[in-house]
PDB file of C-alpha atoms in Angstrom:
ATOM      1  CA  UNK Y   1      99.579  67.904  88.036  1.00 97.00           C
ATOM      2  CA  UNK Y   2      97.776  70.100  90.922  1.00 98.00           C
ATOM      3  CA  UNK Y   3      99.786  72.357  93.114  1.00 98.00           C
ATOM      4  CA  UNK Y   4      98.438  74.533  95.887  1.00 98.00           C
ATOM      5  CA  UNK Y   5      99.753  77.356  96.716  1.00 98.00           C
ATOM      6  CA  UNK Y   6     100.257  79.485 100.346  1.00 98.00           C
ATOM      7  CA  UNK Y   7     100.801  82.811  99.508  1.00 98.00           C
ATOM      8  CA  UNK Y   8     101.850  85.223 102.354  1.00 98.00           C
ATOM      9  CA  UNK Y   9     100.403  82.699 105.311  1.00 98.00           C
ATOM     10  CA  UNK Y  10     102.059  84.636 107.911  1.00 98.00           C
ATOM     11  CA  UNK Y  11     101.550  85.936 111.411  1.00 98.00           C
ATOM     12  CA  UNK Y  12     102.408  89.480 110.952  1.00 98.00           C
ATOM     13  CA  UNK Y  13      99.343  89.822 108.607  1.00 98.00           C
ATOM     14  CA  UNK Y  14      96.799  88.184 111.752  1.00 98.00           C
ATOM     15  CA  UNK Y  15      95.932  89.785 115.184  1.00 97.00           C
ATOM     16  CA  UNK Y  16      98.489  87.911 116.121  1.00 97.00           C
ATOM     17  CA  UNK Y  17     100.716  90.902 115.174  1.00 98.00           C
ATOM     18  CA  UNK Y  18      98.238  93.616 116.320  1.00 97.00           C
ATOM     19  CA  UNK Y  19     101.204  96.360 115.592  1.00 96.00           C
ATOM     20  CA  UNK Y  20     101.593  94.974 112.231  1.00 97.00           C
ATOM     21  CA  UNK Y  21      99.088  94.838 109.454  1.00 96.00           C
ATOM     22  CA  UNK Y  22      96.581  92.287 111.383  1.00 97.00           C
ATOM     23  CA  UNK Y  23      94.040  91.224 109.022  1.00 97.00           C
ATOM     24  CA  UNK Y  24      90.836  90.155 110.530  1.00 96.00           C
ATOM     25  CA  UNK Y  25      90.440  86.688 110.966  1.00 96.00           C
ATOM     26  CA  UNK Y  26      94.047  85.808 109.330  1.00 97.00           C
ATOM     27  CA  UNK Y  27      94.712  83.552 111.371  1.00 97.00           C
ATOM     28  CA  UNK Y  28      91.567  81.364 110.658  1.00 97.00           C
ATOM     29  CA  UNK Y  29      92.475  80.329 107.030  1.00 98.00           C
ATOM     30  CA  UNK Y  30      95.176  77.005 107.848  1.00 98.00           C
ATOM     31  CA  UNK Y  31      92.386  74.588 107.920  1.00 98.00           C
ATOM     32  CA  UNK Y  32      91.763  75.680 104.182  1.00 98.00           C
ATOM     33  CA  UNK Y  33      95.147  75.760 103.134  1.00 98.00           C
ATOM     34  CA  UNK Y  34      95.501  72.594 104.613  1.00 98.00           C
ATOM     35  CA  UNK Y  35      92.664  70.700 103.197  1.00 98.00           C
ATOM     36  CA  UNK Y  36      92.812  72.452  99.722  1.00 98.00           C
ATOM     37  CA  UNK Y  37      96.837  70.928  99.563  1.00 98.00           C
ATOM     38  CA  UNK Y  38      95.473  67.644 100.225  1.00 98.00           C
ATOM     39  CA  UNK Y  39      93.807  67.674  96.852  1.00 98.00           C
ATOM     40  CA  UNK Y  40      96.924  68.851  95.335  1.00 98.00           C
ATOM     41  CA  UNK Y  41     100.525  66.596  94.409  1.00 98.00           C
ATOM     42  CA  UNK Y  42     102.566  69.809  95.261  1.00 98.00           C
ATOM     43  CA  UNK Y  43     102.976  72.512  97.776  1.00 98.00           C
ATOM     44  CA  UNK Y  44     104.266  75.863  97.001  1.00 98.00           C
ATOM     45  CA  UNK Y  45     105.110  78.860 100.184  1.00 98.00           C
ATOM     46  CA  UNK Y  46     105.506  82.244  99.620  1.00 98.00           C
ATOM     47  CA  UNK Y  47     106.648  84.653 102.346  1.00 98.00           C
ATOM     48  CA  UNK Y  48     107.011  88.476 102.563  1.00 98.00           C
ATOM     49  CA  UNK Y  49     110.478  88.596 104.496  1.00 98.00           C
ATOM     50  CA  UNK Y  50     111.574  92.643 105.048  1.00 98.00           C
ATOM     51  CA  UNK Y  51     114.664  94.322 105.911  1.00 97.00           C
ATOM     52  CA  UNK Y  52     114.116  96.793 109.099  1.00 96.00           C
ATOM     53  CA  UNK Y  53     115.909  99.318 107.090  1.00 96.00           C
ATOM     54  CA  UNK Y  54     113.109  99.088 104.175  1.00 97.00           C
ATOM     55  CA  UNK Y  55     112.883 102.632 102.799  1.00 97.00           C
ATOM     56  CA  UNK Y  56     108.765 101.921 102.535  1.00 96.00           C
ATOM     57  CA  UNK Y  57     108.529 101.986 106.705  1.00 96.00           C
ATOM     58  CA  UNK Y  58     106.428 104.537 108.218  1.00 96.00           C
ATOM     59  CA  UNK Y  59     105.970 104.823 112.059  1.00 93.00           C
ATOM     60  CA  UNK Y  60     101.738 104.665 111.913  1.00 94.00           C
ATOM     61  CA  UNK Y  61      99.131 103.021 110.396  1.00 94.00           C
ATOM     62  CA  UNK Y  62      97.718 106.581 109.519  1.00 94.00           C
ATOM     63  CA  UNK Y  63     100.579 107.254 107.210  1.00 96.00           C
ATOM     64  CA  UNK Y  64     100.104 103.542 104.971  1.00 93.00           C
ATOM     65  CA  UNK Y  65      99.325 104.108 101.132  1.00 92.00           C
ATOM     66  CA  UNK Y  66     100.864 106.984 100.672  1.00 96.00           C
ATOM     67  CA  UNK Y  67     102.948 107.230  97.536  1.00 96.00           C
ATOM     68  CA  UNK Y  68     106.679 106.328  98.060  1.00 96.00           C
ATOM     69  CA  UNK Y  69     108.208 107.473  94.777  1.00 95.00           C
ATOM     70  CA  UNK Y  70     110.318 104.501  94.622  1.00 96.00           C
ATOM     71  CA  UNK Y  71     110.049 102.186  91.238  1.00 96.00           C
ATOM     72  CA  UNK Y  72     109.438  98.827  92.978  1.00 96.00           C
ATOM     73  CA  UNK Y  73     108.084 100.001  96.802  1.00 95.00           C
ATOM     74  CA  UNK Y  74     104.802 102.083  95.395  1.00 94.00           C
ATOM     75  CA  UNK Y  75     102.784 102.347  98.914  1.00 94.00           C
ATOM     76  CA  UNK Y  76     103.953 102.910 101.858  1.00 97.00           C
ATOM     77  CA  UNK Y  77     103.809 100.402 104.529  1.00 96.00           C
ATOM     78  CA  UNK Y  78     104.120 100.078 108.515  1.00 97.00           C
ATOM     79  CA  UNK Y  79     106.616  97.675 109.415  1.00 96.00           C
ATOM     80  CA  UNK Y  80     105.739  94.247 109.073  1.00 97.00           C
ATOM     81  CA  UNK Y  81     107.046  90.358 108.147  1.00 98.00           C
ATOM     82  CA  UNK Y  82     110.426  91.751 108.989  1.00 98.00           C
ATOM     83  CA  UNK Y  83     113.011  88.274 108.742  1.00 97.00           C
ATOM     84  CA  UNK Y  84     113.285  86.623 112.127  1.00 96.00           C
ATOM     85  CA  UNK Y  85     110.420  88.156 114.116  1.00 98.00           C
ATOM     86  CA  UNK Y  86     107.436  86.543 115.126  1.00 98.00           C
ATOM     87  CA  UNK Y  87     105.759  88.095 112.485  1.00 98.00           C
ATOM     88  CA  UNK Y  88     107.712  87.046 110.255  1.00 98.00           C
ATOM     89  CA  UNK Y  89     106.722  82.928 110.768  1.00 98.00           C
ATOM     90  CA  UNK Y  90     103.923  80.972 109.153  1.00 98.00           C
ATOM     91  CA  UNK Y  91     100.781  80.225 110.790  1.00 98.00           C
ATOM     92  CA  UNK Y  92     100.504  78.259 113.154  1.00 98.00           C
ATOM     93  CA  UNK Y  93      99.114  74.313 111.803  1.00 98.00           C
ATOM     94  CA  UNK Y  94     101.010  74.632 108.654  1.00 98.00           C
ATOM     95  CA  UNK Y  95     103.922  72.746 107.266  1.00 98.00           C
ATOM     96  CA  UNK Y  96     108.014  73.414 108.474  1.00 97.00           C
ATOM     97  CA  UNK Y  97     109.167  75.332 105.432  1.00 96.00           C
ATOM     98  CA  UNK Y  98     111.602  72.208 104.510  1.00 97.00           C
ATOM     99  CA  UNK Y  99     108.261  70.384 103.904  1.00 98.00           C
ATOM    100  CA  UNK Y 100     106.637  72.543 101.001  1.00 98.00           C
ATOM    101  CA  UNK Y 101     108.010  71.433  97.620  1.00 98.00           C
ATOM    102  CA  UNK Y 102     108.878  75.171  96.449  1.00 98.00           C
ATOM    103  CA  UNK Y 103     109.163  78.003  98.246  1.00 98.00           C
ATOM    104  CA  UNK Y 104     109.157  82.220  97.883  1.00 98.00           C
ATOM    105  CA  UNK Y 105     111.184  85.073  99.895  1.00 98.00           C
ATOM    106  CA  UNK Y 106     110.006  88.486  98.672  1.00 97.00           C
ATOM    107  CA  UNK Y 107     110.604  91.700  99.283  1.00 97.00           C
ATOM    108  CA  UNK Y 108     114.118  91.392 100.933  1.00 96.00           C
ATOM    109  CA  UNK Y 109     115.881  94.226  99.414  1.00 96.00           C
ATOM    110  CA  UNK Y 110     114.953  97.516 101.107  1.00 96.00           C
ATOM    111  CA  UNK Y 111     113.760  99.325  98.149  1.00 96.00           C
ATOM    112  CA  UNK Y 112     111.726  96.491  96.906  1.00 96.00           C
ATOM    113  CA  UNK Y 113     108.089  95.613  98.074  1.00 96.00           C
ATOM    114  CA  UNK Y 114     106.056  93.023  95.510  1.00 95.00           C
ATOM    115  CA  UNK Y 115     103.071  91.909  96.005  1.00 96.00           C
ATOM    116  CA  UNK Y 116     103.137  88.885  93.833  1.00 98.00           C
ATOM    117  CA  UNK Y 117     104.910  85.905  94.196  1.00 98.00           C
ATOM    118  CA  UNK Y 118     106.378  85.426  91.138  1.00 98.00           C
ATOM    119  CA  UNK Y 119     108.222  88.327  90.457  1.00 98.00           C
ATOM    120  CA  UNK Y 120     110.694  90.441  92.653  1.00 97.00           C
ATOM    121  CA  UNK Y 121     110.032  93.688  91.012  1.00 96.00           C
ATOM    122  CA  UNK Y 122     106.920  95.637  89.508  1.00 93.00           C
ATOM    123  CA  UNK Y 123     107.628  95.548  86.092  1.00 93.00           C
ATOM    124  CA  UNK Y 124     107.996  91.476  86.352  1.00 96.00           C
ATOM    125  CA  UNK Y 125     111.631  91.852  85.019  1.00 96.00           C
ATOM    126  CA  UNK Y 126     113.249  89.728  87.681  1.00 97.00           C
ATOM    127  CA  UNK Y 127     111.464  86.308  87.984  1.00 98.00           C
ATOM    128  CA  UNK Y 128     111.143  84.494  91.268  1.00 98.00           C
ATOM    129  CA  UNK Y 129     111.595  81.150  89.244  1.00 98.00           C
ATOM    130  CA  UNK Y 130     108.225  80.125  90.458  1.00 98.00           C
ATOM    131  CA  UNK Y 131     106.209  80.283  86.741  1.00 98.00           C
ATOM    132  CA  UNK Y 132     109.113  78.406  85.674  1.00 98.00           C
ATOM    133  CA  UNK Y 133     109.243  75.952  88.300  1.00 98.00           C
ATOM    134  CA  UNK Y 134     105.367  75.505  87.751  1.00 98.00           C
ATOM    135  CA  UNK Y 135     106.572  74.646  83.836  1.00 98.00           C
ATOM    136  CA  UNK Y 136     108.689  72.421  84.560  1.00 98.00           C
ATOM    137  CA  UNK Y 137     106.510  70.119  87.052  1.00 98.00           C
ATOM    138  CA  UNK Y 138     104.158  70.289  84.459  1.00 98.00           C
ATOM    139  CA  UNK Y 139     101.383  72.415  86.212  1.00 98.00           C
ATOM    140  CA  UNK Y 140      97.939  72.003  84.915  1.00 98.00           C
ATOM    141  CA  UNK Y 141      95.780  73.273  87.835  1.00 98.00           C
ATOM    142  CA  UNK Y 142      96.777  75.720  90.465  1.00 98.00           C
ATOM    143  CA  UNK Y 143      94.809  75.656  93.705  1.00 98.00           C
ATOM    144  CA  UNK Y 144      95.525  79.420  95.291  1.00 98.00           C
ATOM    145  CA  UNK Y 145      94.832  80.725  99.040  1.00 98.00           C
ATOM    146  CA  UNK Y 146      96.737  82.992 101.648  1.00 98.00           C
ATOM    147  CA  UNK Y 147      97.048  86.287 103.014  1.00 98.00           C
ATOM    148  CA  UNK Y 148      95.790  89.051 101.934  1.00 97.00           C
ATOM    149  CA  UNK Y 149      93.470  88.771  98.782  1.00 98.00           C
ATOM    150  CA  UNK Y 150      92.849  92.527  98.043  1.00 96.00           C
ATOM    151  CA  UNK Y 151      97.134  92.943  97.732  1.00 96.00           C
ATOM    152  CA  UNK Y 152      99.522  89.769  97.360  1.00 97.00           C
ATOM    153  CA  UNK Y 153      96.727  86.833  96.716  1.00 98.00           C
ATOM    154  CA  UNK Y 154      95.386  89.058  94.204  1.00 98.00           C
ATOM    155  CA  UNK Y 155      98.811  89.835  92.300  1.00 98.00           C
ATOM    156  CA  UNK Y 156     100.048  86.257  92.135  1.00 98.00           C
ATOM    157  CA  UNK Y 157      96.813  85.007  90.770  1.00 98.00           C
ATOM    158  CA  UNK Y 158      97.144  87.701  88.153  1.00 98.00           C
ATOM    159  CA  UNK Y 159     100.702  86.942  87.697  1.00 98.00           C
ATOM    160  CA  UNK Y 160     100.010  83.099  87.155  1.00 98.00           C
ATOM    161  CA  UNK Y 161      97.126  83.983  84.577  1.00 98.00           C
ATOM    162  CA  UNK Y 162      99.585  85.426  82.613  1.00 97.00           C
ATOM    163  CA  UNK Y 163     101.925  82.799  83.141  1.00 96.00           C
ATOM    164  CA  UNK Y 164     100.771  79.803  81.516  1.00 95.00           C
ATOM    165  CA  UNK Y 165      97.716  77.553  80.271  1.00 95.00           C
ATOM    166  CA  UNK Y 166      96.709  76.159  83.364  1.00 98.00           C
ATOM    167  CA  UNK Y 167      94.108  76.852  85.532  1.00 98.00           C
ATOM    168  CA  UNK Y 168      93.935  78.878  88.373  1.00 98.00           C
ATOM    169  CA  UNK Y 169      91.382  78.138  91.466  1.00 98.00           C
ATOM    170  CA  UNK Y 170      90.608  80.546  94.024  1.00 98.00           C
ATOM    171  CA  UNK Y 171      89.799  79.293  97.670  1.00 98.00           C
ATOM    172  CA  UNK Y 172      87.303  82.444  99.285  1.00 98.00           C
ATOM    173  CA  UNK Y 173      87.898  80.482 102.495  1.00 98.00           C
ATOM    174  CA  UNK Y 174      91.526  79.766 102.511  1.00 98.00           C
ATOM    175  CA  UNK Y 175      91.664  84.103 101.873  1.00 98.00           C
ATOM    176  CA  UNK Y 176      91.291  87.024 104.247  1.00 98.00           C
ATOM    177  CA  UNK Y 177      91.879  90.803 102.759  1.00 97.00           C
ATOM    178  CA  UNK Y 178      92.660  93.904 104.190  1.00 93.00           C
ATOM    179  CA  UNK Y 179      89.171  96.589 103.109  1.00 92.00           C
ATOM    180  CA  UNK Y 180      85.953  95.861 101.822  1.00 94.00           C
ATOM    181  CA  UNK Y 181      86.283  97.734  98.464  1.00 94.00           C
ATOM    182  CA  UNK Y 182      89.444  96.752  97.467  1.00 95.00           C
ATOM    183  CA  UNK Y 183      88.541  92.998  98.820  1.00 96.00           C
ATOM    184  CA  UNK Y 184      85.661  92.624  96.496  1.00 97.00           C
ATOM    185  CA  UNK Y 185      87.371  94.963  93.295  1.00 97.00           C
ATOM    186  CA  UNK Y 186      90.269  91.833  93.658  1.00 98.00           C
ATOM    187  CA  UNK Y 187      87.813  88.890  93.609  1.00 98.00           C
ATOM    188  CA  UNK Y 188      86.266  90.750  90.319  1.00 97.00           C
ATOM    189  CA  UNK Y 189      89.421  91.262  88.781  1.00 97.00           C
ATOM    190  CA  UNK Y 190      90.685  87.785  89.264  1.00 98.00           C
ATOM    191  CA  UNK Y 191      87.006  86.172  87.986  1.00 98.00           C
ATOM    192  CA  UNK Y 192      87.565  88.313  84.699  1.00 97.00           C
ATOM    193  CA  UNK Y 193      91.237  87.307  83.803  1.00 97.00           C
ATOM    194  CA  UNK Y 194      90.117  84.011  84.162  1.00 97.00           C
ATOM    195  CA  UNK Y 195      90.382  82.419  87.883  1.00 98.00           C
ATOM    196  CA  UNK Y 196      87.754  80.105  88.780  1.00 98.00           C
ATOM    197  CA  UNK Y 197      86.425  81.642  92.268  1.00 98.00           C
ATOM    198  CA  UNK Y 198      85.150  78.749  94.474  1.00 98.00           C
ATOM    199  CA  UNK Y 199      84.363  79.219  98.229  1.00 97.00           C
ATOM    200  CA  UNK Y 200      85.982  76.468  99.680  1.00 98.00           C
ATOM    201  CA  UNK Y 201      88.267  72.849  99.389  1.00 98.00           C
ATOM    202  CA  UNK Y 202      85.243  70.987  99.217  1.00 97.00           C
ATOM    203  CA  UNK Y 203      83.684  72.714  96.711  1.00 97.00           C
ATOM    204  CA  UNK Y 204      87.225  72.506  94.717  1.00 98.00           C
ATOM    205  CA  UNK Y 205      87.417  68.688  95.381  1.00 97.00           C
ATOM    206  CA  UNK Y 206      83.707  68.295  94.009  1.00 96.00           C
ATOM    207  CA  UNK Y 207      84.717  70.768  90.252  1.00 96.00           C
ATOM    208  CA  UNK Y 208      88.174  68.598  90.285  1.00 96.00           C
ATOM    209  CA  UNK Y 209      86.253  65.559  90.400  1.00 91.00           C
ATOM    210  CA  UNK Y 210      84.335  66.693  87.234  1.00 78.00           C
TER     211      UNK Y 210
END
């Protein structure tokens, strides 16, 4: 069983959203979420979806980072993906959400702010259901892409590692990340848990096909 997986595919983190957390070239990554699903028999969606009262906010992208004190909201962010703005929506070019097979609302109580899709919290206490739901379908290959690798691509794959036998594919193309050094410190990290790093849908049709 192969699932792919759209982690965070959202406006807010595209120029789309300029006041947001616009990622360069964010919005460039459906054709390879696309094309890297049609290899798979299941979707999965994952979406950031924030309260406007989030106790993270801060009013400039000069104050993001800084340390928040709170247990489950580490870094502080400008406001972004907040539920029922335009940032908020997937890209355009990819599926209604009542067409993916699972889907993934995090970060919806004020005080919380995962990265990773599988958990709601930092200490992984309180499961999304998604490692279970990957169990239960009977998982054996994982296709990953989305928005952005250096923060929320980066924790899922890392999450999934440690979820389970399967294996876990990385799609460079279907990826965009927010800085340079903390881009290419997350494709290292995920190569040495384990993720096979490939650089696009063909290339992961061609190692499937092995």
């Amino acid at each position: 069983m192969i699932v792919s997986l759209d982690i965070d595919a959202q406006k807010t983190f595209t120029p789309l959203c300029p006041s947001e957390l616009p990622i360069p070239e964010g919005e460039q990554i459906v054709a390879e979420l696309n094309a890297q699903a049609a290899l798979a028999d299941l979707r999965v969606m994952s979406k950031d979806a924030h309260s406007p009262s989030a106790q993270w906010l801060v009013s400039s992208h000069a104050e993001q980072l800084r340390d928040t004190g709170l247990p489950n909201a580490r870094e502080t962010w400008v406001s972004h993906a907040i539920v029922g703005t335009e940032g908020f929506r997937l890209l355009d070019g990819l599926p209604a959400i009542t067409e993916y097979d699972y889907c993934v609302w995090k970060g919806v109580e004020p005080d919380m702010h995962p990265y990773g899709a599988c958990y709601h919290d930092l200490a992984e206490k309180l499961s999304t259901g998604l490692i279970e739901w990957l169990h239960a379908k009977g998982a054996k290959t994982l296709i990953v892409g989305g928005l952005a690798t250096d923060y929320c691509v980066k924790t899922t794959v890392l999450q999934l590692l440690r979820g389970g036998d399967w294996q876990v594919i990385v799609n460079r193309a279907a990826c965009r990340g927010i800085a340079p050094e903390t881009i290419a410190l997350a494709w290292q990290n995920m190569a040495e848990q384990g993720a096979i790093v490939l650089d696009n849908a063909v290339q992961i049709a061609n190692y499937l096909q092995k």
